[in-house]
mmCIF file of C-alpha atoms and ligand atoms in Angstrom:
data_model
loop_
_atom_site.group_PDB
_atom_site.id
_atom_site.type_symbol
_atom_site.label_atom_id
_atom_site.label_comp_id
_atom_site.label_asym_id
_atom_site.label_seq_id
_atom_site.Cartn_x
_atom_site.Cartn_y
_atom_site.Cartn_z
ATOM 1 C CA MET A 1 72.238 -2.073 49.402
ATOM 2 C CA LYS A 2 72.988 -3.849 46.040
ATOM 3 C CA ILE A 3 73.231 -8.047 46.029
ATOM 4 C CA ARG A 4 74.646 -10.004 43.116
ATOM 5 C CA LEU A 5 75.267 -13.369 42.200
ATOM 6 C CA ALA A 6 77.944 -14.594 40.104
ATOM 7 C CA ALA A 7 76.499 -15.228 36.984
ATOM 8 C CA SER A 8 78.163 -18.834 37.242
ATOM 9 C CA SER A 9 77.870 -20.729 40.743
ATOM 10 C CA GLY A 10 77.115 -23.529 43.160
ATOM 11 C CA PHE A 11 76.257 -26.735 42.376
ATOM 12 C CA CYS A 12 78.456 -28.409 39.573
ATOM 13 C CA PHE A 13 77.495 -31.058 37.129
ATOM 14 C CA GLY A 14 79.393 -33.596 38.906
ATOM 15 C CA VAL A 15 78.132 -33.549 42.361
ATOM 16 C CA ARG A 16 74.459 -33.155 41.045
ATOM 17 C CA ARG A 17 75.250 -36.584 39.317
ATOM 18 C CA ALA A 18 77.307 -38.046 42.340
ATOM 19 C CA ILE A 19 74.029 -37.142 44.600
ATOM 20 C CA GLN A 20 71.284 -38.446 42.034
ATOM 21 C CA MET A 21 73.245 -41.752 42.305
ATOM 22 C CA ALA A 22 73.530 -42.231 45.283
ATOM 23 C CA LEU A 23 69.697 -41.200 45.996
ATOM 24 C CA GLU A 24 68.605 -43.727 43.618
ATOM 25 C CA ALA A 25 70.762 -46.396 45.073
ATOM 26 C CA ARG A 26 68.510 -45.722 48.187
ATOM 27 C CA GLU A 27 65.359 -45.656 46.784
ATOM 28 C CA ASN A 28 65.909 -49.264 45.451
ATOM 29 C CA GLY A 29 66.021 -50.450 49.282
ATOM 30 C CA ASP A 30 69.757 -50.977 49.457
ATOM 31 C CA GLU A 31 72.264 -50.794 52.408
ATOM 32 C CA VAL A 32 74.163 -47.769 50.519
ATOM 33 C CA CYS A 33 77.365 -45.994 51.828
ATOM 34 C CA THR A 34 80.085 -43.543 50.281
ATOM 35 C CA LEU A 35 83.756 -44.034 50.965
ATOM 36 C CA GLY A 36 84.575 -40.894 52.361
ATOM 37 C CA GLU A 37 82.100 -37.866 52.167
ATOM 38 C CA LEU A 38 80.187 -38.258 48.927
ATOM 39 C CA ILE A 39 81.073 -34.172 48.441
ATOM 40 C CA HIS A 40 82.738 -31.440 50.380
ATOM 41 C CA ASN A 41 79.536 -30.020 51.697
ATOM 42 C CA PRO A 42 79.077 -31.029 55.689
ATOM 43 C CA PRO A 43 75.295 -29.990 55.728
ATOM 44 C CA ILE A 44 74.182 -32.141 52.165
ATOM 45 C CA VAL A 45 76.220 -35.040 53.563
ATOM 46 C CA GLN A 46 74.295 -34.781 56.667
ATOM 47 C CA GLU A 47 71.254 -34.445 54.713
ATOM 48 C CA LEU A 48 72.265 -38.011 52.688
ATOM 49 C CA ARG A 49 72.766 -39.299 56.213
ATOM 50 C CA ASP A 50 69.400 -38.985 57.298
ATOM 51 C CA LYS A 51 68.221 -40.591 54.379
ATOM 52 C CA GLY A 52 70.314 -43.559 55.405
ATOM 53 C CA ILE A 53 73.112 -42.887 53.343
ATOM 54 C CA GLU A 54 76.374 -43.700 55.599
ATOM 55 C CA VAL A 55 80.179 -42.196 55.698
ATOM 56 C CA CYS A 56 82.446 -45.229 55.315
ATOM 57 C CA PRO A 57 86.207 -44.283 56.269
ATOM 58 C CA SER A 58 88.293 -46.661 54.287
ATOM 59 C CA ALA A 59 87.935 -49.620 51.202
ATOM 60 C CA GLU A 60 88.920 -52.152 53.999
ATOM 61 C CA SER A 61 85.629 -50.994 56.345
ATOM 62 C CA ILE A 62 83.347 -52.128 54.209
ATOM 63 C CA GLN A 63 81.838 -55.526 53.187
ATOM 64 C CA ASN A 64 79.404 -56.836 50.732
ATOM 65 C CA LYS A 65 77.569 -53.519 50.257
ATOM 66 C CA VAL A 66 76.318 -51.021 47.960
ATOM 67 C CA VAL A 67 79.234 -48.348 47.763
ATOM 68 C CA VAL A 68 78.746 -44.940 45.895
ATOM 69 C CA ILE A 69 82.329 -43.593 44.710
ATOM 70 C CA ARG A 70 82.679 -39.833 45.058
ATOM 71 C CA SER A 71 82.782 -37.537 41.837
ATOM 72 C CA HIS A 72 86.222 -36.801 42.923
ATOM 73 C CA GLY A 73 87.359 -40.251 42.668
ATOM 74 C CA ILE A 74 89.309 -42.516 44.600
ATOM 75 C CA GLY A 75 92.669 -44.717 44.538
ATOM 76 C CA LYS A 76 93.393 -47.823 42.146
ATOM 77 C CA GLN A 77 94.193 -49.623 45.551
ATOM 78 C CA GLU A 78 91.402 -48.468 47.315
ATOM 79 C CA LEU A 79 89.225 -50.039 44.244
ATOM 80 C CA GLU A 80 90.327 -52.694 44.076
ATOM 81 C CA THR A 81 90.320 -53.530 47.537
ATOM 82 C CA LEU A 82 86.306 -52.460 47.312
ATOM 83 C CA GLN A 83 86.013 -54.796 45.066
ATOM 84 C CA GLN A 84 87.757 -57.769 47.171
ATOM 85 C CA GLY A 85 85.113 -57.046 49.432
ATOM 86 C CA GLY A 86 82.691 -58.307 47.488
ATOM 87 C CA ASN A 87 80.481 -55.022 46.926
ATOM 88 C CA ARG A 88 78.830 -53.481 44.461
ATOM 89 C CA ILE A 89 80.110 -50.324 43.187
ATOM 90 C CA ILE A 90 78.212 -47.539 41.973
ATOM 91 C CA ASP A 91 81.060 -45.450 40.276
ATOM 92 C CA ALA A 92 79.702 -41.704 40.530
ATOM 93 C CA THR A 93 83.495 -40.205 39.954
ATOM 94 C CA CYS A 94 83.093 -37.382 37.719
ATOM 95 C CA PRO A 95 84.041 -37.554 33.596
ATOM 96 C CA TYR A 96 86.180 -34.825 33.768
ATOM 97 C CA VAL A 97 88.617 -36.555 37.087
ATOM 98 C CA LYS A 98 87.917 -40.068 35.546
ATOM 99 C CA ARG A 99 89.637 -38.365 32.395
ATOM 100 C CA ALA A 100 92.696 -36.888 34.199
ATOM 101 C CA GLN A 101 92.916 -40.682 35.927
ATOM 102 C CA GLU A 102 93.109 -42.299 32.134
ATOM 103 C CA ILE A 103 95.407 -39.732 31.105
ATOM 104 C CA VAL A 104 97.675 -40.157 34.040
ATOM 105 C CA SER A 105 97.425 -44.341 33.430
ATOM 106 C CA SER A 106 98.114 -44.086 29.572
ATOM 107 C CA MET A 107 101.501 -42.253 30.010
ATOM 108 C CA ALA A 108 103.126 -44.725 31.255
ATOM 109 C CA ASP A 109 106.214 -43.696 29.243
ATOM 110 C CA TYR A 110 106.222 -40.694 30.498
ATOM 111 C CA PRO A 111 107.459 -38.876 33.871
ATOM 112 C CA VAL A 112 104.094 -37.432 34.913
ATOM 113 C CA LEU A 113 103.670 -34.225 36.923
ATOM 114 C CA ILE A 114 100.344 -33.511 38.564
ATOM 115 C CA LEU A 115 99.704 -29.662 39.801
ATOM 116 C CA GLY A 116 97.270 -30.239 42.398
ATOM 117 C CA ASP A 117 97.022 -30.482 46.236
ATOM 118 C CA ALA A 118 99.367 -32.995 47.305
ATOM 119 C CA ASN A 119 96.634 -34.170 50.113
ATOM 120 C CA HIS A 120 93.687 -33.736 48.272
ATOM 121 C CA PRO A 121 91.639 -36.824 47.673
ATOM 122 C CA GLU A 122 91.328 -36.525 43.901
ATOM 123 C CA VAL A 123 95.099 -35.683 43.547
ATOM 124 C CA MET A 124 96.035 -38.678 45.416
ATOM 125 C CA GLY A 125 93.481 -41.105 43.164
ATOM 126 C CA MET A 126 95.160 -39.141 40.060
ATOM 127 C CA LEU A 127 98.813 -40.324 41.985
ATOM 128 C CA SER A 128 97.728 -43.791 42.193
ATOM 129 C CA TYR A 129 97.082 -44.455 38.650
ATOM 130 C CA GLY A 130 100.589 -43.394 37.746
ATOM 131 C CA ASN A 131 104.104 -44.459 37.337
ATOM 132 C CA GLU A 132 107.094 -44.245 39.979
ATOM 133 C CA GLN A 133 108.028 -40.953 38.330
ATOM 134 C CA THR A 134 104.811 -39.523 38.744
ATOM 135 C CA ARG A 135 104.433 -37.094 41.325
ATOM 136 C CA VAL A 136 102.598 -33.672 42.812
ATOM 137 C CA VAL A 137 103.793 -29.845 42.300
ATOM 138 C CA GLN A 138 102.463 -26.869 42.575
ATOM 139 C CA GLU A 139 102.854 -23.791 40.554
ATOM 140 C CA ASP A 140 105.691 -22.713 42.592
ATOM 141 C CA THR A 141 107.342 -25.672 43.277
ATOM 142 C CA ASP A 142 111.062 -25.477 42.372
ATOM 143 C CA LEU A 143 111.982 -27.520 39.529
ATOM 144 C CA SER A 144 115.089 -25.158 37.638
ATOM 145 C CA GLU A 145 117.618 -27.297 38.406
ATOM 146 C CA GLU A 146 115.408 -30.445 36.264
ATOM 147 C CA ARG A 147 115.848 -31.388 32.648
ATOM 148 C CA TRP A 148 113.593 -33.871 31.135
ATOM 149 C CA GLN A 149 113.737 -35.541 27.878
ATOM 150 C CA LYS A 150 109.898 -35.805 27.571
ATOM 151 C CA LEU A 151 107.477 -35.199 30.177
ATOM 152 C CA CYS A 152 103.852 -35.170 30.986
ATOM 153 C CA VAL A 153 101.748 -32.058 32.637
ATOM 154 C CA VAL A 154 98.359 -32.803 34.054
ATOM 155 C CA SER A 155 96.156 -30.585 36.652
ATOM 156 C CA GLN A 156 94.040 -31.351 39.187
ATOM 157 C CA THR A 157 90.441 -29.945 38.081
ATOM 158 C CA THR A 158 89.664 -27.111 40.522
ATOM 159 C CA GLN A 159 93.092 -25.453 39.769
ATOM 160 C CA ARG A 160 93.577 -21.895 38.224
ATOM 161 C CA LEU A 161 94.476 -21.412 34.460
ATOM 162 C CA ASP A 162 96.587 -19.729 35.160
ATOM 163 C CA SER A 163 98.762 -21.659 37.609
ATOM 164 C CA LEU A 164 98.570 -24.321 34.546
ATOM 165 C CA GLN A 165 99.653 -22.221 32.406
ATOM 166 C CA ASN A 166 102.931 -20.798 34.327
ATOM 167 C CA LEU A 167 103.939 -24.628 35.302
ATOM 168 C CA VAL A 168 103.859 -24.896 31.482
ATOM 169 C CA ARG A 169 105.868 -21.994 31.123
ATOM 170 C CA LYS A 170 108.721 -22.662 33.531
ATOM 171 C CA LEU A 171 109.107 -26.382 32.066
ATOM 172 C CA LEU A 172 109.264 -25.580 28.441
ATOM 173 C CA PRO A 173 112.731 -24.850 27.833
ATOM 174 C CA GLN A 174 113.730 -27.561 30.673
ATOM 175 C CA THR A 175 112.369 -30.217 28.278
ATOM 176 C CA LEU A 176 112.481 -31.795 24.820
ATOM 177 C CA GLU A 177 109.149 -32.790 24.923
ATOM 178 C CA LEU A 178 106.428 -31.681 26.664
ATOM 179 C CA ARG A 179 102.774 -32.903 26.722
ATOM 180 C CA VAL A 180 100.210 -30.983 28.704
ATOM 181 C CA PHE A 181 96.753 -32.014 29.283
ATOM 182 C CA ASN A 182 94.363 -29.804 30.320
ATOM 183 C CA THR A 183 92.469 -31.637 32.985
ATOM 184 C CA ILE A 184 90.566 -28.315 34.758
ATOM 185 C CA CYS A 185 87.290 -28.859 34.319
ATOM 186 C CA LEU A 186 84.924 -26.215 32.523
ATOM 187 C CA ALA A 187 82.900 -25.364 35.465
ATOM 188 C CA THR A 188 85.909 -24.486 37.527
ATOM 189 C CA THR A 189 86.857 -22.062 35.093
ATOM 190 C CA GLN A 190 83.448 -20.836 34.261
ATOM 191 C CA ARG A 191 82.914 -20.638 38.461
ATOM 192 C CA GLN A 192 86.357 -19.214 38.512
ATOM 193 C CA ASP A 193 85.922 -16.387 36.109
ATOM 194 C CA ALA A 194 82.763 -15.577 37.298
ATOM 195 C CA ALA A 195 83.102 -14.684 40.840
ATOM 196 C CA LEU A 196 86.994 -12.854 39.790
ATOM 197 C CA ALA A 197 84.829 -10.382 37.674
ATOM 198 C CA LEU A 198 82.385 -9.912 40.488
ATOM 199 C CA ALA A 199 84.907 -9.392 43.310
ATOM 200 C CA LYS A 200 86.229 -6.585 41.118
ATOM 201 C CA ALA A 201 83.188 -4.739 41.551
ATOM 202 C CA ALA A 202 82.179 -5.798 44.737
ATOM 203 C CA ASP A 203 82.511 -4.056 48.030
ATOM 204 C CA LEU A 204 82.058 -7.243 50.069
ATOM 205 C CA MET A 205 82.152 -10.773 48.579
ATOM 206 C CA ILE A 206 80.153 -14.071 50.817
ATOM 207 C CA VAL A 207 81.883 -17.382 49.148
ATOM 208 C CA ILE A 208 79.072 -20.025 50.046
ATOM 209 C CA GLY A 209 80.718 -23.880 50.408
ATOM 210 C CA GLY A 210 82.807 -26.196 53.046
ATOM 211 C CA ARG A 211 85.769 -25.016 54.288
ATOM 212 C CA ASN A 212 87.309 -28.765 53.400
ATOM 213 C CA SER A 213 86.323 -27.882 49.351
ATOM 214 C CA ALA A 214 88.846 -26.736 47.200
ATOM 215 C CA ASN A 215 87.113 -25.108 44.637
ATOM 216 C CA THR A 216 85.503 -23.122 47.560
ATOM 217 C CA ARG A 217 88.735 -22.045 48.845
ATOM 218 C CA MET A 218 90.232 -21.328 45.758
ATOM 219 C CA LEU A 219 87.198 -19.096 44.902
ATOM 220 C CA GLN A 220 87.916 -17.846 48.198
ATOM 221 C CA GLN A 221 91.400 -16.908 47.582
ATOM 222 C CA LEU A 222 90.829 -15.247 44.421
ATOM 223 C CA CYS A 223 87.725 -13.037 45.499
ATOM 224 C CA SER A 224 89.744 -11.839 48.235
ATOM 225 C CA ALA A 225 92.751 -10.858 45.895
ATOM 226 C CA GLN A 226 89.991 -8.568 45.138
ATOM 227 C CA THR A 227 88.045 -7.050 47.778
ATOM 228 C CA ARG A 228 86.763 -8.293 51.502
ATOM 229 C CA SER A 229 85.782 -11.284 50.926
ATOM 230 C CA VAL A 230 84.319 -14.305 53.705
ATOM 231 C CA GLN A 231 83.662 -17.932 53.579
ATOM 232 C CA ILE A 232 81.023 -19.343 54.934
ATOM 233 C CA GLU A 233 79.341 -22.496 55.082
ATOM 234 C CA THR A 234 75.673 -21.790 56.019
ATOM 235 C CA GLU A 235 73.654 -18.163 56.565
ATOM 236 C CA ALA A 236 73.996 -18.500 60.107
ATOM 237 C CA GLU A 237 77.716 -17.616 60.106
ATOM 238 C CA LEU A 238 76.185 -14.411 58.998
ATOM 239 C CA SER A 239 76.370 -10.872 61.055
ATOM 240 C CA ALA A 240 74.961 -7.696 60.720
ATOM 241 C CA GLU A 241 78.616 -5.744 61.465
ATOM 242 C CA LEU A 242 79.890 -7.839 58.200
ATOM 243 C CA PHE A 243 77.574 -5.272 56.117
ATOM 244 C CA ASP A 244 78.641 -2.063 58.065
ATOM 245 C CA ASN A 245 79.295 0.582 55.104
ATOM 246 C CA VAL A 246 78.938 -1.741 52.363
ATOM 247 C CA LYS A 247 77.172 -1.138 49.819
ATOM 248 C CA PHE A 248 77.776 -3.871 46.898
ATOM 249 C CA VAL A 249 77.725 -7.333 48.063
ATOM 250 C CA GLY A 250 78.501 -10.129 45.529
ATOM 251 C CA ILE A 251 77.598 -13.691 46.449
ATOM 252 C CA THR A 252 79.396 -16.715 44.954
ATOM 253 C CA ALA A 253 79.199 -20.478 45.986
ATOM 254 C CA GLY A 254 81.658 -23.431 45.136
ATOM 255 C CA ALA A 255 80.578 -26.402 43.122
ATOM 256 C CA SER A 256 79.356 -28.586 46.257
ATOM 257 C CA THR A 257 76.881 -25.403 47.043
ATOM 258 C CA PRO A 258 73.274 -26.499 46.641
ATOM 259 C CA ALA A 259 70.645 -23.635 45.594
ATOM 260 C CA GLU A 260 68.830 -23.743 48.075
ATOM 261 C CA MET A 261 71.868 -22.789 50.593
ATOM 262 C CA ILE A 262 72.254 -19.869 47.860
ATOM 263 C CA LEU A 263 69.025 -18.828 48.389
ATOM 264 C CA LYS A 264 69.143 -19.376 52.284
ATOM 265 C CA VAL A 265 71.929 -16.855 52.201
ATOM 266 C CA TYR A 266 70.780 -14.091 50.304
ATOM 267 C CA ASN A 267 67.249 -13.904 52.082
ATOM 268 C CA LYS A 268 69.460 -13.550 54.947
ATOM 269 C CA ILE A 269 71.576 -10.780 53.770
ATOM 270 C CA LYS A 270 68.529 -9.112 52.529
ATOM 271 C CA GLU A 271 66.836 -9.705 56.187
ATOM 272 C CA ILE A 272 69.969 -7.993 58.123
ATOM 273 C CA ASN A 273 69.567 -5.308 55.616
ATOM 274 C CA ARG A 274 65.855 -5.202 56.702
ATOM 275 C CA ASP A 275 64.798 -5.420 53.179
ATOM 276 C CA ALA A 276 61.425 -7.115 52.740
ATOM 277 C CA ASP A 277 62.104 -8.006 48.793
ATOM 278 C CA THR A 278 63.428 -11.221 49.421
ATOM 279 C CA ALA A 279 63.663 -14.265 46.785
ATOM 280 C CA THR A 280 61.158 -17.465 46.978
ATOM 281 C CA CYS A 281 63.935 -19.537 44.777
ATOM 282 C CA SER A 282 67.490 -18.911 43.675
ATOM 283 C CA GLU A 283 66.760 -18.236 40.027
ATOM 284 C CA GLU A 284 64.878 -14.602 41.659
ATOM 285 C CA ILE A 285 68.340 -13.923 42.711
ATOM 286 C CA PRO A 286 69.762 -11.141 40.101
ATOM 287 C CA LEU A 287 72.895 -12.145 38.585
ATOM 288 C CA PHE A 288 76.017 -10.255 38.303
ATOM 289 C CA LYS A 289 76.830 -8.812 34.305
ATOM 290 C CA GLU A 290 79.732 -7.153 34.211
ATOM 291 C CA GLU A 291 78.045 -4.018 32.460
ATOM 292 C CA SER A 292 75.665 -3.353 35.377
ATOM 293 C CA CYS A 293 78.711 -2.014 37.881
HETATM 294 FE FE1 F3S B 301 83.779 -32.553 38.318
HETATM 295 FE FE2 F3S B 301 84.400 -29.979 38.150
HETATM 296 FE FE3 F3S B 301 82.659 -30.442 39.351
HETATM 297 S S1 F3S B 301 85.555 -31.568 37.810
HETATM 298 S S2 F3S B 301 82.760 -32.809 40.067
HETATM 299 S S3 F3S B 301 82.847 -30.770 36.733
HETATM 300 S S4 F3S B 301 84.141 -29.392 39.737
#
């Protein structure tokens, strides 16, 4: 059975940076907490807890502490509450998310549409920087009855580029001035393109990442439109039946999945298939190149 890892997968720069900032703060001996889970990956959140980095549920509950703001950012009001609570703030908001927040904030004269999931903290944070005409839409939201003199469109960083393109195509005939900011992050696009290419060739895709991770869910959605696809958080969820009649397994992982977890999953698949040729580090896992299929 052939096993290949998507050419781009796993930890992105924003997540790596946030974890590093939290660990450095803790190493200084400070009492550190994060507002909400630092990243959407339960095993990593537990590891951070074990190292003394607590998860606090709300800004109101945090007073006089060192608070790390997670990579997908927080809302303007939450930030103010943290500041008023006498906390020292370590802002690990990913620069891509920060840029999207700044764009929304700078477009005060425009109605702003944010393409994304209204319940996702990143989008809720972006929304808080907007005006009363800022709102969240999906690619298929019916906007056909609306007309605008001027309009601005931005996107959640983990959306598909074609979703943004479809939305813009729809809106263009309805506006005199349309300002579009591509706020989809490069890491997301690279991971989605690599997963899609692999899913087209594989009989089975294993998508690793937190079930609450938007970018992992998006990978799962893309892969399952091409081939049989299973989303898991850890290698413990793999069973032998999954691989019945499978000749080519593809692996991909969301932006909050560490290399060690990808390695464990790869080796577990090998073990299930009674293949002793396991890898000792993630760099040893063969990557998928399109010509290899
Ligand atoms: Fe940042 Fe993109 Fe990662 S927005 S946190 S680099 S998925």
